[in-house]
Coordinates of N, CA, C and O in Angstrom, one line a residue:
M14 N -39.3 30.7 89.7 CA -37.9 31.0 90.1 C -37.6 30.5 91.5 O -36.5 30.0 91.7
M15 N -38.5 30.8 92.4 CA -38.2 30.4 93.8 C -38.1 28.9 93.9 O -37.3 28.3 94.6
N16 N -39.0 28.1 93.2 CA -39.0 26.7 93.2 C -37.7 26.1 92.6 O -37.1 25.2 93.1
L17 N -37.1 26.8 91.6 CA -35.9 26.4 90.9 C -34.7 26.5 91.9 O -33.9 25.6 92.0
C18 N -34.7 27.6 92.7 CA -33.6 27.8 93.6 C -33.7 26.8 94.8 O -32.7 26.3 95.2
N19 N -34.9 26.5 95.2 CA -35.1 25.5 96.3 C -34.6 24.1 95.8 O -34.0 23.4 96.5
R20 N -34.9 23.8 94.5 CA -34.5 22.5 94.0 C -33.0 22.5 93.9 O -32.4 21.5 94.2
D21 N -32.4 23.5 93.4 CA -30.9 23.6 93.4 C -30.3 23.4 94.7 O -29.3 22.7 94.9
L22 N -30.9 24.1 95.7 CA -30.4 24.0 97.1 C -30.5 22.6 97.6 O -29.6 22.0 98.2
R23 N -31.7 21.9 97.3 CA -31.9 20.6 97.8 C -30.9 19.6 97.1 O -30.3 18.7 97.7
N24 N -30.6 19.8 95.8 CA -29.6 19.0 95.1 C -28.2 19.2 95.7 O -27.5 18.2 95.9
K25 N -27.8 20.4 96.1 CA -26.5 20.7 96.7 C -26.5 20.0 98.1 O -25.4 19.4 98.4
V26 N -27.5 20.0 98.8 CA -27.6 19.4 100.2 C -27.4 17.9 100.0 O -26.7 17.2 100.7
K27 N -28.2 17.3 99.0 CA -28.1 15.9 98.8 C -26.7 15.5 98.4 O -26.1 14.5 98.9
L28 N -26.0 16.2 97.5 CA -24.6 15.9 97.1 C -23.7 16.0 98.3 O -22.8 15.2 98.5
S29 N -23.9 17.0 99.1 CA -23.0 17.2 100.3 C -23.2 16.0 101.2 O -22.2 15.5 101.7
Y30 N -24.5 15.6 101.4 CA -24.8 14.5 102.3 C -24.2 13.2 101.7 O -23.5 12.4 102.4
L31 N -24.3 13.0 100.4 CA -23.7 11.8 99.8 C -22.2 11.8 99.9 O -21.6 10.7 100.1
N32 N -21.6 12.9 99.7 CA -20.1 13.0 99.9 C -19.7 12.6 101.3 O -18.7 11.9 101.5
K33 N -20.4 13.1 102.3 CA -20.1 12.8 103.7 C -20.3 11.3 103.9 O -19.5 10.6 104.6
L34 N -21.4 10.7 103.4 CA -21.6 9.2 103.5 C -20.5 8.4 102.9 O -20.0 7.5 103.4
T35 N -20.0 8.9 101.7 CA -18.9 8.2 101.1 C -17.6 8.3 101.9 O -16.9 7.3 102.1
K36 N -17.4 9.4 102.5 CA -16.2 9.6 103.4 C -16.3 8.6 104.6 O -15.3 8.0 105.0
I37 N -17.5 8.6 105.2 CA -17.7 7.7 106.3 C -17.5 6.3 105.9 O -16.9 5.5 106.6
K38 N -18.1 5.9 104.8 CA -17.9 4.5 104.3 C -16.5 4.1 104.2 O -16.1 3.1 104.6
Y39 N -15.6 5.0 103.6 CA -14.2 4.7 103.4 C -13.5 4.6 104.8 O -12.6 3.8 104.9
K40 N -13.9 5.4 105.7 CA -13.3 5.3 107.0 C -13.6 4.0 107.7 O -12.8 3.4 108.3
I41 N -14.9 3.6 107.6 CA -15.3 2.3 108.1 C -14.6 1.1 107.5 O -14.1 0.2 108.1
M42 N -14.4 1.2 106.1 CA -13.7 0.2 105.4 C -12.3 0.0 105.9 O -11.8 -1.0 105.9
S43 N -11.7 1.2 106.2 CA -10.3 1.1 106.6 C -10.1 0.5 108.0 O -9.1 0.1 108.4
L44 N -11.2 0.5 108.8 CA -11.2 -0.1 110.1 C -11.4 -1.6 110.1 O -11.3 -2.3 111.1
R45 N -11.8 -2.2 109.0 CA -12.1 -3.6 108.9 C -10.8 -4.4 109.0 O -9.8 -4.0 108.4
N46 N -10.8 -5.5 109.8 CA -9.6 -6.3 110.0 C -8.4 -5.5 110.5 O -7.3 -5.6 109.9
R47 N -8.6 -4.8 111.5 CA -7.6 -4.0 112.2 C -7.5 -4.5 113.6 O -8.5 -4.7 114.3
V48 N -6.3 -4.6 114.1 CA -6.1 -5.0 115.5 C -4.9 -4.2 116.1 O -4.0 -3.9 115.4
T49 N -5.1 -3.8 117.3 CA -4.1 -3.1 118.1 C -3.8 -3.9 119.3 O -4.7 -4.2 120.1
L50 N -2.5 -4.2 119.6 CA -2.1 -5.0 120.7 C -1.0 -4.3 121.5 O -0.1 -3.7 120.8
I51 N -1.0 -4.4 122.8 CA 0.0 -3.9 123.6 C 0.4 -5.1 124.5 O -0.4 -5.7 125.2
G52 N 1.7 -5.4 124.5 CA 2.1 -6.5 125.3 C 3.7 -6.7 125.4 O 4.4 -5.7 125.0
Y53 N 4.1 -7.8 125.8 CA 5.5 -8.1 126.0 C 5.9 -9.2 125.0 O 5.2 -10.2 124.9
T54 N 7.1 -9.1 124.4 CA 7.6 -10.1 123.5 C 8.0 -11.3 124.3 O 8.5 -11.2 125.4
G55 N 7.7 -12.5 123.8 CA 8.0 -13.8 124.5 C 9.3 -14.4 124.1 O 9.7 -15.4 124.7
K56 N 9.9 -14.0 123.1 CA 11.2 -14.6 122.6 C 12.0 -13.5 121.8 O 11.5 -12.4 121.5
E57 N 13.2 -13.9 121.4 CA 14.0 -13.0 120.6 C 13.3 -13.0 119.2 O 12.7 -14.0 118.8
V58 N 13.5 -11.9 118.4 CA 13.0 -11.8 117.1 C 13.7 -12.8 116.2 O 14.9 -12.9 116.2
E59 N 12.9 -13.5 115.4 CA 13.4 -14.5 114.4 C 13.4 -13.8 113.1 O 12.4 -13.3 112.6
I60 N 14.5 -13.8 112.4 CA 14.6 -13.2 111.1 C 14.7 -14.3 110.0 O 15.5 -15.2 110.1
V61 N 13.9 -14.1 109.0 CA 13.9 -15.1 107.9 C 14.3 -14.2 106.6 O 13.5 -13.3 106.3
N62 N 15.4 -14.6 106.0 CA 15.9 -13.8 104.8 C 15.4 -14.5 103.5 O 15.4 -15.7 103.4
F63 N 15.1 -13.7 102.6 CA 14.7 -14.1 101.3 C 15.5 -13.4 100.2 O 16.3 -12.5 100.6
E64 N 15.4 -13.7 99.0 CA 16.2 -13.1 97.9 C 15.9 -11.6 97.9 O 16.8 -10.8 97.7
K65 N 14.6 -11.2 98.1 CA 14.3 -9.8 97.9 C 13.9 -9.2 99.2 O 13.0 -8.3 99.2
G66 N 14.4 -9.6 100.3 CA 14.1 -9.0 101.6 C 14.1 -10.0 102.7 O 14.6 -11.0 102.6
K67 N 13.4 -9.6 103.8 CA 13.3 -10.4 105.0 C 12.1 -10.2 105.7 O 11.4 -9.1 105.5
I68 N 11.7 -11.1 106.6 CA 10.6 -10.9 107.5 C 11.1 -11.1 109.0 O 12.1 -11.9 109.2
A69 N 10.4 -10.5 109.9 CA 10.7 -10.7 111.3 C 9.5 -11.3 112.0 O 8.4 -10.9 111.7
K70 N 9.8 -12.3 112.8 CA 8.7 -13.0 113.5 C 9.0 -13.0 115.0 O 10.2 -13.1 115.4
V71 N 8.0 -12.7 115.8 CA 8.1 -12.7 117.3 C 6.7 -13.0 117.9 O 5.7 -12.7 117.3
S72 N 6.7 -13.6 119.1 CA 5.5 -13.8 119.8 C 5.3 -12.6 120.7 O 6.2 -12.1 121.3
L73 N 4.0 -12.3 121.0 CA 3.6 -11.2 121.9 C 2.6 -11.7 122.9 O 1.6 -12.3 122.5
A74 N 2.8 -11.5 124.1 CA 1.9 -11.9 125.2 C 1.0 -10.6 125.6 O 1.6 -9.6 125.9
T75 N -0.3 -10.8 125.6 CA -1.2 -9.8 126.1 C -1.9 -10.4 127.3 O -2.2 -11.6 127.3
N76 N -2.2 -9.6 128.3 CA -2.8 -10.0 129.6 C -4.2 -9.4 129.7 O -4.3 -8.2 129.4
D77 N -5.1 -10.2 130.2 CA -6.4 -9.7 130.5 C -6.8 -10.1 131.9 O -6.3 -11.2 132.4
Y78 N -7.5 -9.3 132.7 CA -7.8 -9.6 134.1 C -9.3 -9.6 134.3 O -10.0 -8.8 133.7
Y79 N -9.8 -10.6 135.0 CA -11.2 -10.6 135.3 C -11.4 -11.3 136.7 O -10.5 -11.9 137.2
T80 N -12.6 -11.1 137.2 CA -13.0 -11.8 138.5 C -13.9 -13.0 138.2 O -14.9 -12.8 137.5
N81 N -13.5 -14.1 138.7 CA -14.3 -15.3 138.4 C -15.5 -15.4 139.3 O -15.7 -14.5 140.2
A82 N -16.3 -16.5 139.2 CA -17.5 -16.7 140.0 C -17.2 -16.8 141.5 O -18.1 -16.4 142.3
K83 N -16.0 -17.2 141.9 CA -15.6 -17.3 143.3 C -15.1 -16.0 143.9 O -14.8 -15.9 145.0
G84 N -15.1 -14.9 143.0 CA -14.6 -13.6 143.5 C -13.1 -13.5 143.4 O -12.5 -12.5 143.9
E85 N -12.4 -14.4 142.8 CA -10.9 -14.4 142.7 C -10.5 -13.7 141.4 O -11.2 -13.8 140.4
K86 N -9.5 -12.9 141.5 CA -8.9 -12.2 140.4 C -8.1 -13.1 139.6 O -7.2 -13.8 140.1
V87 N -8.4 -13.2 138.3 CA -7.7 -14.2 137.4 C -7.0 -13.4 136.3 O -7.6 -12.4 135.7
E88 N -5.8 -13.8 136.0 CA -5.0 -13.2 134.9 C -5.0 -14.2 133.8 O -4.7 -15.4 134.0
E89 N -5.4 -13.8 132.6 CA -5.4 -14.7 131.4 C -4.4 -14.1 130.4 O -4.5 -12.9 130.0
T90 N -3.5 -14.9 129.9 CA -2.5 -14.5 128.9 C -2.8 -15.1 127.6 O -3.1 -16.3 127.5
Q91 N -2.8 -14.3 126.5 CA -3.0 -14.7 125.2 C -1.7 -14.5 124.4 O -1.1 -13.4 124.6
W92 N -1.3 -15.4 123.6 CA -0.1 -15.3 122.8 C -0.5 -15.0 121.3 O -1.4 -15.7 120.8
H93 N 0.2 -14.1 120.7 CA 0.0 -13.7 119.3 C 1.3 -13.8 118.5 O 2.3 -13.5 119.0
N94 N 1.1 -14.3 117.3 CA 2.3 -14.4 116.4 C 2.4 -13.2 115.5 O 1.4 -12.9 114.7
L95 N 3.4 -12.4 115.7 CA 3.6 -11.2 114.9 C 4.5 -11.4 113.7 O 5.5 -12.1 113.9
V96 N 4.2 -10.8 112.6 CA 5.1 -10.9 111.4 C 5.2 -9.5 110.8 O 4.2 -8.8 110.6
A97 N 6.5 -9.1 110.5 CA 6.7 -7.8 109.9 C 7.7 -7.9 108.8 O 8.6 -8.8 108.8
N98 N 7.6 -7.1 107.8 CA 8.6 -7.1 106.7 C 9.1 -5.7 106.4 O 8.6 -4.7 107.1
G99 N 10.0 -5.6 105.5 CA 10.5 -4.3 105.1 C 11.3 -3.6 106.3 O 12.0 -4.2 107.0
K100 N 11.1 -2.3 106.4 CA 11.8 -1.5 107.4 C 11.4 -1.9 108.8 O 12.2 -1.8 109.7
L101 N 10.1 -2.3 109.0 CA 9.7 -2.8 110.3 C 10.4 -4.0 110.7 O 10.8 -4.1 111.9
A102 N 10.8 -4.9 109.8 CA 11.6 -6.1 110.1 C 13.0 -5.6 110.6 O 13.5 -6.2 111.6
D103 N 13.5 -4.6 109.9 CA 14.9 -4.1 110.4 C 14.8 -3.5 111.8 O 15.7 -3.7 112.6
I104 N 13.7 -2.7 112.0 CA 13.6 -2.1 113.3 C 13.4 -3.1 114.4 O 14.0 -3.1 115.5
M105 N 12.6 -4.1 114.1 CA 12.3 -5.2 115.1 C 13.6 -6.0 115.4 O 13.9 -6.3 116.6
E106 N 14.4 -6.3 114.4 CA 15.6 -7.0 114.5 C 16.6 -6.2 115.4 O 17.3 -6.8 116.3
K107 N 16.6 -4.9 115.2 CA 17.6 -4.1 115.9 C 17.2 -3.7 117.4 O 18.0 -3.7 118.3
Y108 N 15.9 -3.4 117.6 CA 15.5 -2.8 118.9 C 14.6 -3.7 119.7 O 14.3 -3.3 120.9
V109 N 14.0 -4.8 119.2 CA 13.1 -5.6 120.0 C 13.7 -6.8 120.5 O 14.2 -7.7 119.7
Q110 N 13.9 -6.9 121.8 CA 14.4 -8.1 122.5 C 13.3 -8.8 123.3 O 12.2 -8.3 123.5
K111 N 13.6 -10.0 123.7 CA 12.7 -10.8 124.5 C 12.4 -9.9 125.8 O 13.2 -9.4 126.4
G112 N 11.1 -9.9 126.1 CA 10.6 -9.1 127.3 C 10.3 -7.6 127.0 O 9.9 -6.9 127.9
K113 N 10.5 -7.2 125.8 CA 10.3 -5.8 125.4 C 8.8 -5.5 125.3 O 8.1 -6.2 124.7
E114 N 8.4 -4.4 126.0 CA 7.0 -4.0 125.8 C 6.8 -3.2 124.5 O 7.5 -2.2 124.3
I115 N 5.9 -3.6 123.7 CA 5.6 -2.9 122.4 C 4.1 -2.8 122.2 O 3.3 -3.5 122.8
S116 N 3.8 -1.9 121.3 CA 2.4 -1.7 120.8 C 2.5 -1.9 119.3 O 3.4 -1.4 118.6
V117 N 1.6 -2.7 118.8 CA 1.6 -3.0 117.3 C 0.1 -2.8 116.8 O -0.8 -2.9 117.5
E118 N 0.1 -2.4 115.6 CA -1.2 -2.3 114.9 C -1.0 -3.1 113.6 O 0.1 -3.0 112.9
G119 N -2.0 -3.8 113.2 CA -1.9 -4.6 112.0 C -3.2 -5.3 111.6 O -4.3 -4.9 112.0
K120 N -3.0 -6.4 110.9 CA -4.1 -7.1 110.2 C -4.0 -8.6 110.6 O -2.9 -9.1 110.7
I121 N -5.2 -9.2 110.9 CA -5.2 -10.6 111.3 C -5.1 -11.4 110.0 O -5.9 -11.1 109.0
V122 N -4.2 -12.4 109.9 CA -4.1 -13.2 108.7 C -4.2 -14.7 109.1 O -3.5 -15.1 110.1
Y123 N -5.0 -15.5 108.5 CA -5.2 -16.9 108.7 C -4.5 -17.7 107.6 O -4.7 -17.4 106.5
K124 N -3.7 -18.7 108.0 CA -3.0 -19.5 107.0 C -3.2 -21.0 107.4 O -3.5 -21.3 108.6
S125 N -3.1 -21.8 106.4 CA -3.1 -23.3 106.7 C -2.1 -24.0 105.9 O -1.7 -23.5 104.8
Y126 N -1.7 -25.1 106.4 CA -0.7 -26.0 105.6 C -0.9 -27.4 106.1 O -1.5 -27.7 107.1
D127 N -0.3 -28.3 105.3 CA -0.3 -29.7 105.6 C 1.1 -30.1 106.2 O 2.1 -29.8 105.6
D128 N 1.1 -30.7 107.4 CA 2.4 -31.0 108.0 C 2.9 -32.3 107.4 O 2.3 -32.9 106.5
K129 N 4.1 -32.8 107.9 CA 4.7 -33.9 107.3 C 3.9 -35.2 107.3 O 4.1 -36.1 106.6
D130 N 3.0 -35.3 108.3 CA 2.1 -36.4 108.4 C 0.8 -36.3 107.7 O -0.1 -37.1 107.7
G131 N 0.7 -35.2 106.9 CA -0.5 -34.9 106.1 C -1.7 -34.3 106.9 O -2.8 -34.2 106.4
N132 N -1.4 -33.9 108.1 CA -2.5 -33.3 108.9 C -2.6 -31.8 108.6 O -1.5 -31.1 108.4
K133 N -3.8 -31.3 108.5 CA -3.9 -29.8 108.2 C -3.7 -29.0 109.5 O -4.3 -29.3 110.5
R134 N -2.8 -28.0 109.4 CA -2.5 -27.1 110.5 C -2.9 -25.7 110.2 O -2.9 -25.3 109.0
F135 N -3.3 -25.0 111.2 CA -3.8 -23.6 111.0 C -2.9 -22.7 111.8 O -2.5 -23.0 112.9
I136 N -2.6 -21.5 111.3 CA -1.8 -20.5 111.9 C -2.6 -19.2 111.8 O -3.1 -18.8 110.8
T137 N -2.6 -18.4 112.9 CA -3.1 -17.1 113.0 C -2.0 -16.2 113.2 O -1.3 -16.3 114.2
E138 N -1.8 -15.2 112.4 CA -0.7 -14.2 112.5 C -1.3 -12.8 112.5 O -2.3 -12.5 111.9
I139 N -0.5 -11.9 113.1 CA -0.8 -10.5 113.0 C 0.3 -9.9 112.0 O 1.5 -9.9 112.4
R140 N -0.1 -9.4 110.9 CA 0.8 -8.8 109.9 C 0.9 -7.3 110.4 O 0.0 -6.5 110.3
V141 N 2.1 -7.0 110.9 CA 2.3 -5.7 111.6 C 2.5 -4.6 110.6 O 3.3 -4.7 109.7
D142 N 1.7 -3.5 110.7 CA 1.9 -2.3 109.9 C 2.5 -1.1 110.7 O 3.2 -0.3 110.1
E143 N 2.3 -1.1 112.0 CA 2.9 0.0 112.8 C 3.4 -0.7 114.1 O 2.9 -1.6 114.6
L144 N 4.5 -0.1 114.6 CA 5.2 -0.6 115.8 C 5.6 0.6 116.6 O 6.2 1.6 116.1
V145 N 5.3 0.5 117.9 CA 5.8 1.5 118.9 C 6.5 0.8 120.0 O 6.0 -0.1 120.6
L146 N 7.7 1.2 120.2 CA 8.5 0.7 121.3 C 8.2 1.4 122.6 O 8.3 2.6 122.7
L147 N 7.7 0.6 123.6 CA 7.1 1.3 124.8 C 8.1 1.2 126.0 O 8.7 2.2 126.3
G148 N 8.2 0.1 126.6 CA 8.9 0.0 127.9 C 10.3 -0.5 127.7 O 10.8 -0.8 126.6
N149 N 11.0 -0.5 128.8 CA 12.3 -1.1 128.8 C 12.2 -2.6 128.8 O 11.2 -3.2 129.0
R150 N 13.3 -3.2 128.7 CA 13.4 -4.7 128.7 C 12.9 -5.2 130.1 O 13.3 -4.6 131.1
Q151 N 12.1 -6.2 130.1 CA 11.7 -6.8 131.4 C 12.8 -7.5 132.1 O 13.7 -8.1 131.4
G152 N 12.7 -7.6 133.4 CA 13.7 -8.4 134.1 C 14.6 -7.6 134.9 O 15.4 -7.4 135.5

């Protein structure tokens, strides 16, 4: 009888442990291909209309600072192409101007196409899922 109870208890502990591992696995999977950026928009939002909706495109500048081998402080700017659709496209069109500080969360998307000369071109975009309007317009 005692051995049966211990076995049942061990099975319950194993199931509980497996459930926790499954939850952790799903949390980790949701973190794959996620990016969060905070920066300033580099141009006005471009709207592209389609039959069944629209997308908003804008560039975002993020800055990083480091000290080089000579001891000089260096500012490095990276430019990111943001793309949003649905209600986020509407919000970006209405509230995001050039120089606006924003925070975005999204997914990195890689695309390629052949240009008019037949050369293969590559584009990296951030497909925006979340947008936070942070600062006032720069300038």
